[in-house]
Tab-separated table of C-alpha atoms and ligand atoms in Angstrom:
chain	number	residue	atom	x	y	z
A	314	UNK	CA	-17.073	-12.065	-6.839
A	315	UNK	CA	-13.926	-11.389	-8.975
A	316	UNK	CA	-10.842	-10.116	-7.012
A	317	UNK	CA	-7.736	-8.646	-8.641
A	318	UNK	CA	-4.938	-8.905	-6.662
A	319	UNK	CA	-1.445	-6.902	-7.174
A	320	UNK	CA	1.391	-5.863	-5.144
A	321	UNK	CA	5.101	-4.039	-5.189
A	322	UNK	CA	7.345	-6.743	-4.105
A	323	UNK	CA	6.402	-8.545	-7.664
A	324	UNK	CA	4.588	-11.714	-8.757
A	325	UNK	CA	7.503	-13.815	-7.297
A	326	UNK	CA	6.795	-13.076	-3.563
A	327	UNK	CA	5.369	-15.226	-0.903
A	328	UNK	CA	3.237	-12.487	0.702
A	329	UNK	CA	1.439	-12.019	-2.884
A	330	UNK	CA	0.573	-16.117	-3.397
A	331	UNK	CA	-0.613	-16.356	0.498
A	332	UNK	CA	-2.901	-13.364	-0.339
A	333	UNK	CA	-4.717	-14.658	-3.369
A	334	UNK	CA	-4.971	-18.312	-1.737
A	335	UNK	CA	-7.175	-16.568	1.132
A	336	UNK	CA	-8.977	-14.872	-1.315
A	337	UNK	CA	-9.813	-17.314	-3.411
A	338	UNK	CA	-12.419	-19.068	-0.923
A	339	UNK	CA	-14.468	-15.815	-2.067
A	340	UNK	CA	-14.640	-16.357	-5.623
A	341	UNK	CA	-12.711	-15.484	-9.136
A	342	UNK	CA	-9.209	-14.535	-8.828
A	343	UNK	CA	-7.169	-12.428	-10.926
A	344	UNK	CA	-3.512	-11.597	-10.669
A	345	UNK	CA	-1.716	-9.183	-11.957
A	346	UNK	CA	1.555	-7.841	-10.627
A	347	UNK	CA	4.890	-6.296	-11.514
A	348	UNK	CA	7.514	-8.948	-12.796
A	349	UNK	CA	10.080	-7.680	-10.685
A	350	UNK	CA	10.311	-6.344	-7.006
A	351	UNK	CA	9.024	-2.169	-6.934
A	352	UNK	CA	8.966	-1.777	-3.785
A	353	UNK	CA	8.955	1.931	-2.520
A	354	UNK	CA	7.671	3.199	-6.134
A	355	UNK	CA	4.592	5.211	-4.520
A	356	UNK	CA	2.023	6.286	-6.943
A	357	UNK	CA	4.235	6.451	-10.300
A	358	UNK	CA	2.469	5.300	-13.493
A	359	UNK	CA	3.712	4.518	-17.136
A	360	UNK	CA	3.728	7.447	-19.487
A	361	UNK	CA	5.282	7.190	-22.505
A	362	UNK	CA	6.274	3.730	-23.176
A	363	UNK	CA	3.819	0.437	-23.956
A	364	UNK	CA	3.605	-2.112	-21.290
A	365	UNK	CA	3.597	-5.977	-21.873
A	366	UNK	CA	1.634	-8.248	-19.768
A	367	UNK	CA	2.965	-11.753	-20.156
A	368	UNK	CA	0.299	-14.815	-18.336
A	369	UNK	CA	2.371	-16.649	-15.500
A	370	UNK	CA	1.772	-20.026	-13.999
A	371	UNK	CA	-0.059	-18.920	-10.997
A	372	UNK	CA	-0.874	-21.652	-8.321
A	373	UNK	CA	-3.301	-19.767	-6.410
A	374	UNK	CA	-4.702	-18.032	-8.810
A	375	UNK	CA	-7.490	-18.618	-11.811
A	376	UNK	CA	-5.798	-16.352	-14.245
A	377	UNK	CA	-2.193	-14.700	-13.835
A	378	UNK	CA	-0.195	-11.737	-15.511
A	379	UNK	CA	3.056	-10.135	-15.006
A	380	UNK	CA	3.841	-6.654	-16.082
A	381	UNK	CA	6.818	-4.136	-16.804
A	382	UNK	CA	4.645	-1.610	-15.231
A	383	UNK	CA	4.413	-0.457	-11.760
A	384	UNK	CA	1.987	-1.607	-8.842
A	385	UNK	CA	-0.413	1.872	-10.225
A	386	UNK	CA	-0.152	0.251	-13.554
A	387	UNK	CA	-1.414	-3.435	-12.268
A	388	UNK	CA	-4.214	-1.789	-10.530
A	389	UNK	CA	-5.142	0.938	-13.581
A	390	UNK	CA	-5.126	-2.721	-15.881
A	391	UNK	CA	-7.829	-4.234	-13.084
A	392	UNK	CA	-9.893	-0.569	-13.149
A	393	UNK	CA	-9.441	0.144	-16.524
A	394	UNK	CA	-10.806	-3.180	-18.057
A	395	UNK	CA	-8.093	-5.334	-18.759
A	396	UNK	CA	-9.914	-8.338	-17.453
A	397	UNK	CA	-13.361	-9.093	-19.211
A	398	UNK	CA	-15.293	-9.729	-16.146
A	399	UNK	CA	-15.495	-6.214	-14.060
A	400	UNK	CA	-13.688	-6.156	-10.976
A	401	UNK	CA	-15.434	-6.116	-7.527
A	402	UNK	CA	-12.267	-5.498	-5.115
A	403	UNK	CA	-8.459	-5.121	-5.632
A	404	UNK	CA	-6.204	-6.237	-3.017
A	405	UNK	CA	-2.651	-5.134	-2.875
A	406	UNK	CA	0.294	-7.360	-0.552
A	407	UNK	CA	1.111	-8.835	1.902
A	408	UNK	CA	3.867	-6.386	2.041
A	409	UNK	CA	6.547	-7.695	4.312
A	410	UNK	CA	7.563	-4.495	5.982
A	411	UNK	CA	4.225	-2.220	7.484
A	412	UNK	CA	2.787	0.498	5.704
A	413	UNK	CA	2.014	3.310	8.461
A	414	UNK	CA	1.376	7.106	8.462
A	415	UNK	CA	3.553	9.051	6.514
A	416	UNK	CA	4.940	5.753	4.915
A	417	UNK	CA	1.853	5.748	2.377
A	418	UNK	CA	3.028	8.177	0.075
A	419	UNK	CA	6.295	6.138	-0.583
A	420	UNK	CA	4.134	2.608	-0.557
A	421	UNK	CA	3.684	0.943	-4.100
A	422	UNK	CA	1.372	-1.546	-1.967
A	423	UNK	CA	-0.987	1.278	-0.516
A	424	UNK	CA	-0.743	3.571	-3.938
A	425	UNK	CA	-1.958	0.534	-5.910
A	426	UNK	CA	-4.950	0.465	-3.523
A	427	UNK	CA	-5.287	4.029	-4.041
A	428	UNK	CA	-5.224	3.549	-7.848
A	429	UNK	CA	-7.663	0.812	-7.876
A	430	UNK	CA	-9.827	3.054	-6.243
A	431	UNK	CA	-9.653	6.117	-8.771
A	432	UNK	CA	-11.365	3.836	-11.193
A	433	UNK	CA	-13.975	2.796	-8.451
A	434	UNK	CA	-12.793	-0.275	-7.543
A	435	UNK	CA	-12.940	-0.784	-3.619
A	436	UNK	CA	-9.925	-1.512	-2.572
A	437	UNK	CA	-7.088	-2.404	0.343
A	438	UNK	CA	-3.705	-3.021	0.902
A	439	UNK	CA	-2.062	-5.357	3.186
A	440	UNK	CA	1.334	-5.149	4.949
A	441	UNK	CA	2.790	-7.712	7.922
A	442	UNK	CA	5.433	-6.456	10.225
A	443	UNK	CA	8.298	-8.099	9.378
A	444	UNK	CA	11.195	-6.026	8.464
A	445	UNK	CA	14.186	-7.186	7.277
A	446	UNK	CA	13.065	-10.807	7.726
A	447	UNK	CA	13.880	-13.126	4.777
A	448	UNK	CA	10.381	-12.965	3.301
A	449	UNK	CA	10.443	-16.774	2.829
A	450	UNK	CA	10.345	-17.091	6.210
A	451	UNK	CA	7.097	-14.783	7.242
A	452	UNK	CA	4.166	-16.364	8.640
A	453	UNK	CA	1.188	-14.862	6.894
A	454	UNK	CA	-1.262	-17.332	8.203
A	455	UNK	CA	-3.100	-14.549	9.955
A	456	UNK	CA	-4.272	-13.399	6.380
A	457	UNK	CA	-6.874	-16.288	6.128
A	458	UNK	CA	-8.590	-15.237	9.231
A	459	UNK	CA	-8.338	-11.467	8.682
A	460	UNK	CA	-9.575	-11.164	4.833
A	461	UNK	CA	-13.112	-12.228	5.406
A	462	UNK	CA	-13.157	-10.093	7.618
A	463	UNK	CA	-12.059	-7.126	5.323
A	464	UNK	CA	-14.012	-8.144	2.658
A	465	UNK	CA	-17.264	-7.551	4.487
A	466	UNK	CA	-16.246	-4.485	5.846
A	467	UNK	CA	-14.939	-3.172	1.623
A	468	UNK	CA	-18.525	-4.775	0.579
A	469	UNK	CA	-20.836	-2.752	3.599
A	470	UNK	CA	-18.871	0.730	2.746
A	471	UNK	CA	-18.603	0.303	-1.131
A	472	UNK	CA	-21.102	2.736	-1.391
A	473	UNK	CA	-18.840	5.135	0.176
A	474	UNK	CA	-17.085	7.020	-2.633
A	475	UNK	CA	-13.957	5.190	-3.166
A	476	UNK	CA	-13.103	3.112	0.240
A	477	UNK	CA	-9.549	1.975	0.702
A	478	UNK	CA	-8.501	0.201	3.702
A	479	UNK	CA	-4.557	0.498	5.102
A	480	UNK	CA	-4.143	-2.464	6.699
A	481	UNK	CA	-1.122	-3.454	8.836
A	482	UNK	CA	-0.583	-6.879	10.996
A	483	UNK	CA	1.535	-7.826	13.526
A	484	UNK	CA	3.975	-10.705	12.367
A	485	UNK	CA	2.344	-13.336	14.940
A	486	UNK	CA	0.068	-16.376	14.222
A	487	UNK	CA	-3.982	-15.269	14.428
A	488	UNK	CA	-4.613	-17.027	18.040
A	489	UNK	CA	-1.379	-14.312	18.992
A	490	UNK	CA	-3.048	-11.060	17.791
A	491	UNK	CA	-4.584	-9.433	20.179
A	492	UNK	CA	-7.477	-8.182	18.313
A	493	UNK	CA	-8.406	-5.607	15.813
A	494	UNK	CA	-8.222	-1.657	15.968
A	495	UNK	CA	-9.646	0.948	13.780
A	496	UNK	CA	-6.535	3.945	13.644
A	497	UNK	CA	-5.555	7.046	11.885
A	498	UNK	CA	-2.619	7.747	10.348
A	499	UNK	CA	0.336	8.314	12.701
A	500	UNK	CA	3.779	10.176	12.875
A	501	UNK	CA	6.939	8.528	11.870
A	502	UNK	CA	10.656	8.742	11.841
A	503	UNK	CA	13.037	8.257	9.406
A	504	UNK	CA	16.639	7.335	9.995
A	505	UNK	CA	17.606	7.834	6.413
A	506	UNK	CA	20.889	8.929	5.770
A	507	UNK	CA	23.185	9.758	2.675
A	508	UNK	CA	25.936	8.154	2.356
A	509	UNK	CA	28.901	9.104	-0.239
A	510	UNK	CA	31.142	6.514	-1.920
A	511	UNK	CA	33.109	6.220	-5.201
A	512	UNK	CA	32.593	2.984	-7.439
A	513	UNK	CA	35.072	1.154	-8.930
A	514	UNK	CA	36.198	3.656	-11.415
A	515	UNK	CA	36.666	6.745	-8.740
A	516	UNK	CA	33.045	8.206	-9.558
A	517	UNK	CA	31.335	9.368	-6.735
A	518	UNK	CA	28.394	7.656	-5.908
A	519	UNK	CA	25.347	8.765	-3.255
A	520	UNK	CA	23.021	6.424	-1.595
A	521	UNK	CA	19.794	7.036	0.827
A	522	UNK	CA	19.474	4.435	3.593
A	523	UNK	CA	19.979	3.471	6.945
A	524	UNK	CA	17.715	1.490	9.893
A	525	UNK	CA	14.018	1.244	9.163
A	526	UNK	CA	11.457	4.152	10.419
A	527	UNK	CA	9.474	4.048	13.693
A	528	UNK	CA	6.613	5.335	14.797
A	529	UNK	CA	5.717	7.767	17.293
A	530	UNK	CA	3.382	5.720	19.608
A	531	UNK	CA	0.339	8.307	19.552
A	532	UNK	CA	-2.787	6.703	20.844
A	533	UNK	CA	-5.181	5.907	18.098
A	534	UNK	CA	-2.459	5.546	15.497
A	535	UNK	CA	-1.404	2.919	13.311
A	536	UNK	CA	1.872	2.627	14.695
A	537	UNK	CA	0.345	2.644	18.420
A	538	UNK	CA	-1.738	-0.856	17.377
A	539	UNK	CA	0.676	-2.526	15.438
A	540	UNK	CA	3.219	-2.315	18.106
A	541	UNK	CA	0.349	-3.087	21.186
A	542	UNK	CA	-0.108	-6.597	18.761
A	543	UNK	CA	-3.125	-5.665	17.386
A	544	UNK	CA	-3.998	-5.306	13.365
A	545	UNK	CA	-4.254	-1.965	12.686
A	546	UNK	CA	-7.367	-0.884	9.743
A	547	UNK	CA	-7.236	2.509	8.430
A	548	UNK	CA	-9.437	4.164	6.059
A	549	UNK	CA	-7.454	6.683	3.746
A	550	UNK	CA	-8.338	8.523	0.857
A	551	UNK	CA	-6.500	10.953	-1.910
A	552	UNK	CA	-7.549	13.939	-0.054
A	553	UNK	CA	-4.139	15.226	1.270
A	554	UNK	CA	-5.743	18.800	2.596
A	555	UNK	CA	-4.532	19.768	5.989
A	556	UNK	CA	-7.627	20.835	7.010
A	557	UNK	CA	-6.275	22.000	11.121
A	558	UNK	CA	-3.866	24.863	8.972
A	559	UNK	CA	-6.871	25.382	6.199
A	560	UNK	CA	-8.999	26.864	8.738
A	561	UNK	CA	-5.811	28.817	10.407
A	562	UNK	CA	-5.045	30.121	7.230
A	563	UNK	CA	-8.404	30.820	6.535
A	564	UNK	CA	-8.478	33.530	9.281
A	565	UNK	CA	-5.125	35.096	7.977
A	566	UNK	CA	-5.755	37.451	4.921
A	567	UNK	CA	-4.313	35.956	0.965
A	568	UNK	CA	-4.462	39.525	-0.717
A	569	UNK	CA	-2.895	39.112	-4.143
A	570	UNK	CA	-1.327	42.149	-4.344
A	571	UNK	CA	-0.797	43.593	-0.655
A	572	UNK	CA	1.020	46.764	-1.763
A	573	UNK	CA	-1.522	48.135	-4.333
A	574	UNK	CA	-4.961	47.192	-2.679
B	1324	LIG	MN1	7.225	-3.934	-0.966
């Protein structure tokens, strides 16, 4: 089996090695990953410019590669036939901050997954629950129990057009974890605020931040498991139809031109 692995936090961050030495137990493994933290980049791609992939020593890994690019660029290299021997599964992470409902859109780790599997490549993204912990510091021993796990679940369904699989773990050693939950996406909120400042020189500056999001604890959610201890799976997909106001709207009449019909 050859895995390509990527990430957002670039090739430089713990949560990135600890995922390729679990998955390298199931055969060839590929790296390639931004060369510098893009974290919170979503789905954006290069268009425009070249991108350079330079090979990086690579402990964990059989073959290594850094990019410019963005986490959608490392995983349109792995679909797209940078590597001579086809890719079976992509795996984005560990990110060290969770990756839950409305979080996914922002997520360079998820979006990578969601790349990887625009170009058929089954794919999932992993995220530990460890915000604003120095990332050196993260426990992601849990990984080596969970991913064999995942894997057989990616290989059963990878006849299901284009699986990805969100998943999210609680920052505690495996024996901890409570067990595994299957989840959909749940509600979160964001504290973001915008803060106005002048630099140096007396230009205004703006800034978006503030304390991380939480989740609304909905049962069946992603948010709902993490917190209860428990890794939460969930399968997404690129369809982003709200299909509960479709049908409303559906009963409501669209007439192009209400005056003149
Ligand atoms: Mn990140």
């Amino acid at each position: 089996m050859h895995i390509v692995i990527t990430n957002d936090d670039g090739i430089d961050a713990p949560g990135i090695h600890a995922l390729a030495k679990a998955a390298r137990r199931f055969g060839k493994v590929t790296v390639i990953a931004p060369d510098q933290n893009r974290s919170v980049s979503g789905h954006g791609k290069a268009i425009g410019r070249p991108l350079r992939l330079d090979p990086r020593d690579f402990p964990e890994a059989d073959a290594a590669w850094a990019t410019d690019g963005s986490p959608s660029d490392c995983a349109a290299f792995a679909g797209l036939g940078f590597t001579d021997e086809p890719v079976d599964i992509l795996l984005s992470g560990i990110n060290p901050t969770p990756n839950l409902g409305s979080d996914l859109t922002y997520s360079g780790t998820v979006m990578a997954a969601m790349e990887g599997s625009l170009w058929g490549v089954p794919a999932a993204a992993f995220s530990i629950d460890c915000a604003r912990m120095n990332q050196n510091l993260i426990d992601f021993s849990a990984i080596e129990e969970l991913l064999p796990i995942v894997i057989k679940q990616l290989t059963a369904f990878k006849e299901f057009w284009n699986p990805v699989l969100n998943v999210n773990i609680p920052a505690l050693p495996w024996k901890e974890i409570r067990g595994i939950k299957l989840t959909h996406c749940g509600r979160r909120t964001y504290k973001d605020v915008l803060v106005r400042n002048k630099d140096p020189f007396g230009r205004p500056y703006y800034w978006f931040g503030g304390d991380p999001p939480e989740s609304i604890p909905d049962e069946g959610t992603d948010g709902k498991a993490l917190a209860d201890g428990y890794v939460s799976i969930t399968p997404i997909h690129q369809d982003l139809t709200e299909y509960h106001l479709l049908k409303l709207m559906e009963t409501q009449e669209w007439r192009k031109d209400p005056e003149n019909e």
